[in-house]
Amino acid sequence: MNVASGQLSREQAIRETVYRSCMALDAEDFSAFLDLCAPDLEYTVTAFSPEIRKEMIWLEQDLEGMRALLEMVPQHLKRLGTLKRHVSVYLIDDGNDGIAKVTSSFIVTHTDPQGRSQLFVAGTYCDEVDCRGERFLLRKRNAHLETRDLGIGSHIPI
Amino acid sequence: MNVASGQLSREQAIRETVYRSCMALDAEDFSAFLDLCAPDLEYTVTAFSPEIRKEMIWLEQDLEGMRALLEMVPQHLKRLGTLKRHVSVYLIDDGNDGIAKVTSSFIVTHTDPQGRSQLFVAGTYCDEVDCRGERFLLRKRNAHLETRDLGIGSHIPI
Amino acid sequence: MNVASGQLSREQAIRETVYRSCMALDAEDFSAFLDLCAPDLEYTVTAFSPEIRKEMIWLEQDLEGMRALLEMVPQHLKRLGTLKRHVSVYLIDDGNDGIAKVTSSFIVTHTDPQGRSQLFVAGTYCDEVDCRGERFLLRKRNAHLETRDLGIGSHIPI
Amino acid sequence: MSARNAEAWRTLPNVPPTHVVSGEVYTDHGIFVAEKERIFGRCWHLACHESELPNTYDFRTFDYVGTPLIAVRGRDGIIRTFINVCSHRGAKIIHEPAGNAERLTCFYHLWSYDDRGACVDMPRPEAYHGVGLTKEDCGLREVRTEAFLGLVFINMDDDAPDLTGYLDGALDSFAPVLGSGELEVFHYNQSILHANWKAWQETNLDLYHEWMHVLLRRTQMKAASMESRVVKALKNGHTAAGGLKASYEMYKGMAKRDTDMALPGLVPDDFFFADIWPNVAILARGTAIRIDVVIPIDEQTMLVEWRGLGRKGDTAEQRRLRMRHHNQYWGPFGRNVPEDAFASEACEAGFRGGAAAYQILAREENGAGQDDGMMRAWYAEWSRRTGRSAAQPTAAVAAE
Amino acid sequence: MSARNAEAWRTLPNVPPTHVVSGEVYTDHGIFVAEKERIFGRCWHLACHESELPNTYDFRTFDYVGTPLIAVRGRDGIIRTFINVCSHRGAKIIHEPAGNAERLTCFYHLWSYDDRGACVDMPRPEAYHGVGLTKEDCGLREVRTEAFLGLVFINMDDDAPDLTGYLDGALDSFAPVLGSGELEVFHYNQSILHANWKAWQETNLDLYHEWMHVLLRRTQMKAASMESRVVKALKNGHTAAGGLKASYEMYKGMAKRDTDMALPGLVPDDFFFADIWPNVAILARGTAIRIDVVIPIDEQTMLVEWRGLGRKGDTAEQRRLRMRHHNQYWGPFGRNVPEDAFASEACEAGFRGGAAAYQILAREENGAGQDDGMMRAWYAEWSRRTGRSAAQPTAAVAAE
Amino acid sequence: MSARNAEAWRTLPNVPPTHVVSGEVYTDHGIFVAEKERIFGRCWHLACHESELPNTYDFRTFDYVGTPLIAVRGRDGIIRTFINVCSHRGAKIIHEPAGNAERLTCFYHLWSYDDRGACVDMPRPEAYHGVGLTKEDCGLREVRTEAFLGLVFINMDDDAPDLTGYLDGALDSFAPVLGSGELEVFHYNQSILHANWKAWQETNLDLYHEWMHVLLRRTQMKAASMESRVVKALKNGHTAAGGLKASYEMYKGMAKRDTDMALPGLVPDDFFFADIWPNVAILARGTAIRIDVVIPIDEQTMLVEWRGLGRKGDTAEQRRLRMRHHNQYWGPFGRNVPEDAFASEACEAGFRGGAAAYQILAREENGAGQDDGMMRAWYAEWSRRTGRSAAQPTAAVAAE
Ligand code: FES
Ligand code: FES
Ligand code: FES
Ligand SMILES: [Fe+3]
Ligand SMILES: [Fe+3]
Ligand SMILES: [Fe+3]
C-alpha cells in the first residue's frame, strides 16, 4: 500500500471532477455543477442518426449559455422523477499541457415519481478536465448518446 | 508507467474493499461479506418517500445484527434468481484518521431463474472504509435507493 | 495531488487495457481489438445453467480463432443496432510475474436501429493483462454471463 | 388415491360451495370488469392518512383503478378529493405525489382551481363567451371523502351509504390507537405485484399461512395458544382477528419490544388486525401499525401500498427504533412481507394459465386457531357484490 | 357552481357538438380500428424528404402503422415505395433505416428485387416451375408515391385521389422555402409517446397552449398582436396559421437570429405553420423548419418523428448555428417540444381510464388570437372520415 | 409484370392450396386459441432428456403453454410429471429449474407431496375433517409421461394415443445414437423470440434457407450433392432429412472433426435431422446433437429451448471440444442459430401487421435438394389438427 493516507492521486482527482459534475446534475444542484465548470466550458450532446446518416448536435452551450439554461429549468414543465447518471471513467489521457482528456461510459436511469426505475440513456462522455488550477475543472464535455429515443426528452442536459 | 508491479495503491485497496463487499453479497457468500466488515459496522438502506415527504430507513444493522440476518436467509422464502450489483466508485475522501469516506454509484440487475435480466435498483453507496489495520474493512454503508418499487422486496440487503 | 501530469499509473494502464478492448468491440473495430490482444489470448464466454446444473462454455477462441471469427462477422446476418459494454474494473491482482488478474463487472446495453436502448446482458469479466511488454495486452478473458436469454444471440463476443 | 387425472383435478371437491373458490376469479376478464364497476366503483377506499396532509392546502395525488385523484386539505381544514383532471382538455393536472398549493393550476393552459374544486381562473376567458361557457361551468369533479379515526376514505359512488355505516364498527379494536390523534405515517412504499389483487388480500386473511414465515413460526405460533385466538366475520365483508401475541426475542437478531415504545392503548407484544372490505388491511403490533391498500391494475397485476404509522412525538432515537420494528417484519427488506408477495405471485402462476382449478378455504376451527373463516367471509361479500358464486363464478350472474 | 358531482361531470357542456370532443376518441378500440382503416389506409402520408435519398439507389425504410415500407430512388431518379416484405416467405427484407443498394436482396433465401420492385433473381428457381411459378409472379407490392415541394408522400390506397388534389394548396405558404430546392434534412429523431396519436396533433393545432411554454410566453405572445394572427381552416381538414412573430432575445440565453441565417423566402423572426391532415405538422421559424409526423401504435401509444430542415449549402459554422436554432426550441433537449410531449402524455393520463369525459374546443376569436378553429376543423374532417361525431363517437357510425 | 398493386399482392398465387400458407396463421387470435387446445393440449411434447434427472428424486420444472409442470424421477426410477401447482390454494410449488427432493413441499402452508404425487402431509389437517376433506383427496394432477430413446415426453390429454404410436418410427434414424444410453445433455439455453412459434419450426423444416447461412454455403451446400439428399414426410406430420454432409474445414476458423469425437453410430461429417410434430427438431452432426423445442407464448411470441447432447464419458478435453463443435454452429454466439432467430423475427415483422399476405411453399425437387416437402407436410398435419386450410385458415373450420 504505497500511497500515504490523506492524499488524493492526480488520476483520482481527475476522475472525481467528472463524477462530481454528474452527481451535481443528478441532484439538480445547478450551482454546484456550474462551480465545477471552467470559464471556457464547451458542452455538447450529440447523436448519430442512421436515418439521415448525419451526426447531430442536440445541445451546445458555453458556460454562460449553460448558466442561463439551467437558471430557467425551474420555470419549465419538465420530466417528472429523477435521473441518475451511472458513470465509469475509462481512459485518462493526461497531457503535458495540464489538460486531461477523459473518456467515460455512462448509463442514465430514470426513476418515476412512483419509484420505478428504468434505463433511460446509454452513451459516452468525452471530457476535458483542466488541471492547471487549484481545483480541477470541467472544460469540455461531449455526451455522445447511443440512445436516440428519449421519450418526452429532457430539459436538463445529460 | 510509474507504479511498480506487485503493489496495490491505497486508493485501489479502498475501492476493492467496496467492490469485494458487493461481490460477496452478489454471490450470497455471507461469511466472505462479514469477513470484510469492521466490528463497528453500521449498515443502512434508506430511501426518500415523496408521498409522505420523509426520509425512511428500510434496514439498519450493526455487525451482529447483520450476521444474524444473513444466517437466517436460507430459511426464508426469498426472491428467485440472482442479483448483481454493478458499482462504480466515484469519490474517495481519505481522511487523516485512517477512515476513507467512499461514494459510489450502483445499479443492481436481477436475473430470474430463466436467465432474463432486468434493472432492479439504482442508488448510491456512501461508505466508510477503515484503513487502519492490516486489511481494509467496511465500517459503514448507507445504500440510498432511487428505486422504491422493489417488487416483492429482498431478504438480502442491497 | 501527488502524481505528476503526463504520467499514467500502472493500475490505470491495466484498467485501460480492459476498457479499450471493450470500446473496440462496441465500435466493431475488430482490428483495434485484435491489436490489444496478446498472442496467447484465451477468450471464453461462459454461463451456468441451473436447468442442467452445469457450467457451459458458449464461446472459446484463441487469437487465431478470434481473428477468423471477427473477419467473417460482416458476412453474417447479425443483430441490428449497437451493443455498448458498460464496464467497471473491480479488482486488480498485479502479480510479480508481470501478469495482472483483473476482475470487472459489466452491463451490456443494446440500442436498436430506432434508437431505443435496453439492458442486454449482465456479467463479470475475469481477465489477465500482460504487463511485460511496451504495451499492456489482453491475454485472457472469461466473460461469465448472468443473463442467459440473449434473444436472437450475438455474432460478436461479449 | 394418490395423484389425480385431468378430470379429477377439475372436479370441485365435495365441500360446501362457500369453502371453495374457482380459479376463474383470478383470470376471467368479465369478472375483472365487474369488480371494477361493482366493487371499486361503489365501495369506500382508503386514500391516505390525515397526517399526510398536515397543513392547509397540502395535497396528495394517487391513482385509483385508473382514475387520477387529488386530496386537498382546504382552508376550512377539511380534506376533499377531486378527479385530478382538467375540465378543459382533460389533462392530468398535478403530477407530484404530494405538495402544497393554494390553487391547483393546470400546466397546459393555466386554468386554475381552488380548494373547493371551483375553476377560479383561466387566461383570456372571453373567447368562450360566444358559446356561453364560463369558468362557473368548469369545476372539478369532486369525489366523496370522509375521514374516520384519521383514515381518509373516498367513494366514487355519489349514492353510496356513508362511511360510518359502511365500516359499521369494524375498526372498534383500533379506536384507542387510531383515534388517539397521536399517530403519523412514517413509512410509505408501493409495489406492482404480478398477481390478481385478491391474492394480496388472501395473504392478509389467511391465518394458516403463518407456516410459510419462519419469523412467525418462531415468534408467533407459540407465543399464545391457538385456542385463544379470535377470528371474526363482521358486517359488509369486514373481518378482524385478535388474541395473537408475539415473542420477538425468539427470532435471532430481534429483541423484546419495550413498553415505552408502545403506541397509545397498545402493549408491546400485542398483535391484532382488521380487514376492511374489499382492499384494506390494518395490522397492529404493539409499537407500529401497518396499513395495506391494494388496487387492481389488470386481472394479473396489482398495486400494493404499504404505510407504517407511529407516534408523532417520537424522539429521533425512538423513530429510528420504530422504523426498525416496522421494517424488520414489514419493510421491503423485512422478513415477512416479501414472503407474502412471493406467495401472491406464486398463486398467480398457478391460476393464470388455468393450471389450478380452484382453491380450498375449508378450515374450520370454531373461529380460532387457523380457521379459514375470514377468507370465507370475504368471498361471501364478493359473491354478494358481484352477483356470482365464488365457486362457480362464470355460471350465472345475479342482477344487482 | 363550484365542483361537480359524477353526473354533472359526465354531461356534455351546453356548447355546439362541434366544440366538444368525447374522451372515447382516445380510448375506444373500435374507433382505433376505424382510424387505421379509414384514415391511415386512405390518406396521403409524409414518408420522408427527398434529401434523405440524394443518390440513385438510396433507400429509406420505415414502419407505417404496422406495415414495413421502403422508399428507393430508382435509376430514373424517381422515388418509389414498396412494402418491405418478401414475396417468398414474408420476411422483412431490409432492416437498416437508410442505405444504398442497386438491388434489394432478401437475406433469407436471397431473392432479389430491382428498383422497380421486380423480382429479378432467386436461387434455383426451377424448383418452382412444376407449379408454374416464376419470378415474374413475385414482384414487390408497390405503394403509391408522389412528391410535392420535396416532400415524399405515400398512399396505401391505390384508388385515392392524387396528392396535389389532396393538399389543395394547403402548403402554399411554404412554397417559396420548400420549393427552393435548397433544403435538406439535418435533424431526425423519433420517440414513442404514451398517448393517443391525436394528442400530438392537438399540441400542434392548439394556439391557446402557448401559455404552457415559458419560452413562448416570453418570445412569442407579445412579439406580435393577437389580432394580427390568421388561423385558417382549409380543404380536406388541413389548416394553417400565420401572422406570428418571435422575439428570440426575450428569453435569457437566446439571441436575435440574423438575416443571413434566414432560409429562402423567410425572414428571421417569422413563425408560421401548416397542418396536413391527418398527421403532419410543418413549422417554419425564419432559420429552420420542423416537420412532425405522428403514427399510431395502439390506442394509447404513438410514434412521433421530428425532422429539421436547413440550407444544403451551409458552412460548418452556419450548420452548427442552425442546429442550435432548431434544437433550442425543438430538439430532445429543447425548451418547447419536451413540454408538448409532457402535455400529450398528461392528456392521455386523463382520458385513458375514463376519468376525463370530454375536452372543450370552444374558443372563438374570429380566426385570430387563440382561436380553437384549427382543432375544430381537424375534428370535423375526422368525423367525415370516420363517420362518427367527435362529440358522441360511439353513438352511431355513418356508412362511407 | 414487375411490382404489384394492392389487389395483386393480396391474391393467392396460382399454385395448389397445399403450396401456400396464409399470413393469418401467424396473427389470428382464434387460430392461436385453437392451436393451444387442439395441438398443444393433445400432442406429445418433449419435456427433457432423461440425463437431466439422473438420480432418484431429481426434478425438473418447466412451463408448458402456461401450465407449470414438474418431472420427478421416483424411487422406482420412473419419471413422472405433475402439474406443479398445489392442491390447496393453487400456488406454484417448486420454483427452481432443477433439484432433488424426496418430497415436494409447498412453501405456502407446507402441504407435502411424494414422488407419486400423493399428498402425504399437511399441518393441522383436522381442521378439514368437519367437511370431510383429507389428504387422500388432495393429490397432484399427474400428466402422462412416456420416454423413448431417452427423450421424456408428456401429454396433457389423458386419452391421447401412446407415444410409440404417435412417433411411429419417426426417430428411427436416431435410434443408434439416442438409444445408445451414452448421451447426456451438456448444453441448455432458452430465449424468448418475438415471432409466432411456427416461424421457428419453419427455419428447421426449410432446406432452401441454407442460402441465408454463410456457414452452410461454405460447409454444406457442396459437401454432398443436392440429389443425394432425402427429404421425407412421415406419419402424423413428422418429417426427416438425410443425405447431408458437412465439410467443416471449409469455413475459416473451423476444423475437420475427428472420428474419435463422433457419437455412437455417427460419423463426424454426418448431418441429418428429424422434426417431431408439432414443436421439436432433433439435429445430428457427427459429434453433437441439438434438440430444439418451441412453445408459443402468444400469437407473436415464443419460447425456444435448445439442448446439446454429447457423450457421458467425455474427458474434460473432449467435452470442451464438443461444446465448441456444438456452439460454433448452434450456441447463442454461434454462426447459425442467431441467423435463424433473426429470420424468424423478420418473418414476424412481415406478417404481424398484415403486410405480408401469405408465404409460398412451392418448391418441388422430388424429395431431394431444397424441396419444400417438409414444410408442406407440417402444414398438412396442422390443417388436419386445426380443421382449417393453411391457405385460407379463417374461411371455415372443420369439426374435430
Ligand atoms: S387542459 Fe388544463 S388548462 Fe387546458
Ligand atoms: S423470404 Fe425472402 S427470399 Fe425467402
Ligand atoms: S397453497 Fe400449497 S400448501 Fe397451501
Ligand atoms: Fe404473511
Ligand atoms: Fe407547444
Ligand atoms: Fe438455419
mmCIF file of N, CA and C in Angstrom, chain C residues 13 17 22 44 64 77 79 94 108 110 113 118 120 132 142 147:
data_model
loop_
_atom_site.group_PDB
_atom_site.id
_atom_site.type_symbol
_atom_site.label_atom_id
_atom_site.label_comp_id
_atom_site.label_asym_id
_atom_site.label_seq_id
_atom_site.Cartn_x
_atom_site.Cartn_y
_atom_site.Cartn_z
ATOM 1 N N ALA C 13 -3.178 2.022 -16.374
ATOM 2 C CA ALA C 13 -2.818 1.420 -17.660
ATOM 3 C C ALA C 13 -3.420 0.020 -17.778
ATOM 4 N N THR C 17 -6.423 -1.142 -20.549
ATOM 5 C CA THR C 17 -6.354 -2.294 -21.459
ATOM 6 C C THR C 17 -7.711 -2.989 -21.519
ATOM 7 N N CYS C 22 -13.022 -3.326 -24.683
ATOM 8 C CA CYS C 22 -14.482 -3.270 -24.762
ATOM 9 C C CYS C 22 -14.948 -2.181 -25.716
ATOM 10 N N THR C 44 -13.008 -16.748 -23.484
ATOM 11 C CA THR C 44 -14.161 -17.628 -23.291
ATOM 12 C C THR C 44 -15.365 -16.833 -22.820
ATOM 13 N N GLU C 64 -5.936 -16.763 -33.068
ATOM 14 C CA GLU C 64 -6.223 -17.035 -34.483
ATOM 15 C C GLU C 64 -7.695 -17.297 -34.702
ATOM 16 N N LEU C 77 -25.428 -12.536 -40.887
ATOM 17 C CA LEU C 77 -26.663 -11.796 -40.700
ATOM 18 C C LEU C 77 -26.755 -11.539 -39.220
ATOM 19 N N ARG C 79 -27.380 -9.329 -35.491
ATOM 20 C CA ARG C 79 -28.243 -8.476 -34.703
ATOM 21 C C ARG C 79 -28.106 -7.018 -35.133
ATOM 22 N N ASP C 94 -2.108 -7.678 -9.246
ATOM 23 C CA ASP C 94 -0.971 -7.411 -10.124
ATOM 24 C C ASP C 94 0.204 -8.274 -9.669
ATOM 25 N N VAL C 108 -24.182 -4.900 -20.512
ATOM 26 C CA VAL C 108 -24.199 -4.541 -21.930
ATOM 27 C C VAL C 108 -25.585 -4.033 -22.271
ATOM 28 N N HIS C 110 -28.185 -2.797 -25.349
ATOM 29 C CA HIS C 110 -28.403 -2.896 -26.790
ATOM 30 C C HIS C 110 -29.282 -1.737 -27.233
ATOM 31 N N PRO C 113 -32.105 -0.206 -34.061
ATOM 32 C CA PRO C 113 -31.924 0.798 -35.122
ATOM 33 C C PRO C 113 -32.801 2.033 -34.934
ATOM 34 N N GLN C 118 -31.948 -1.028 -24.402
ATOM 35 C CA GLN C 118 -32.322 -1.801 -23.232
ATOM 36 C C GLN C 118 -31.175 -2.651 -22.744
ATOM 37 N N PHE C 120 -29.072 -5.666 -22.096
ATOM 38 C CA PHE C 120 -28.933 -6.887 -22.891
ATOM 39 C C PHE C 120 -28.332 -8.014 -22.040
ATOM 40 N N ARG C 132 4.108 -7.118 -19.425
ATOM 41 C CA ARG C 132 5.552 -7.257 -19.550
ATOM 42 C C ARG C 132 6.131 -6.479 -20.716
ATOM 43 N N ASN C 142 -12.384 -14.215 -19.488
ATOM 44 C CA ASN C 142 -13.579 -15.018 -19.337
ATOM 45 C C ASN C 142 -14.722 -14.056 -19.046
ATOM 46 N N THR C 147 -26.910 -13.281 -17.434
ATOM 47 C CA THR C 147 -28.027 -13.337 -18.370
ATOM 48 C C THR C 147 -27.826 -14.508 -19.321
#
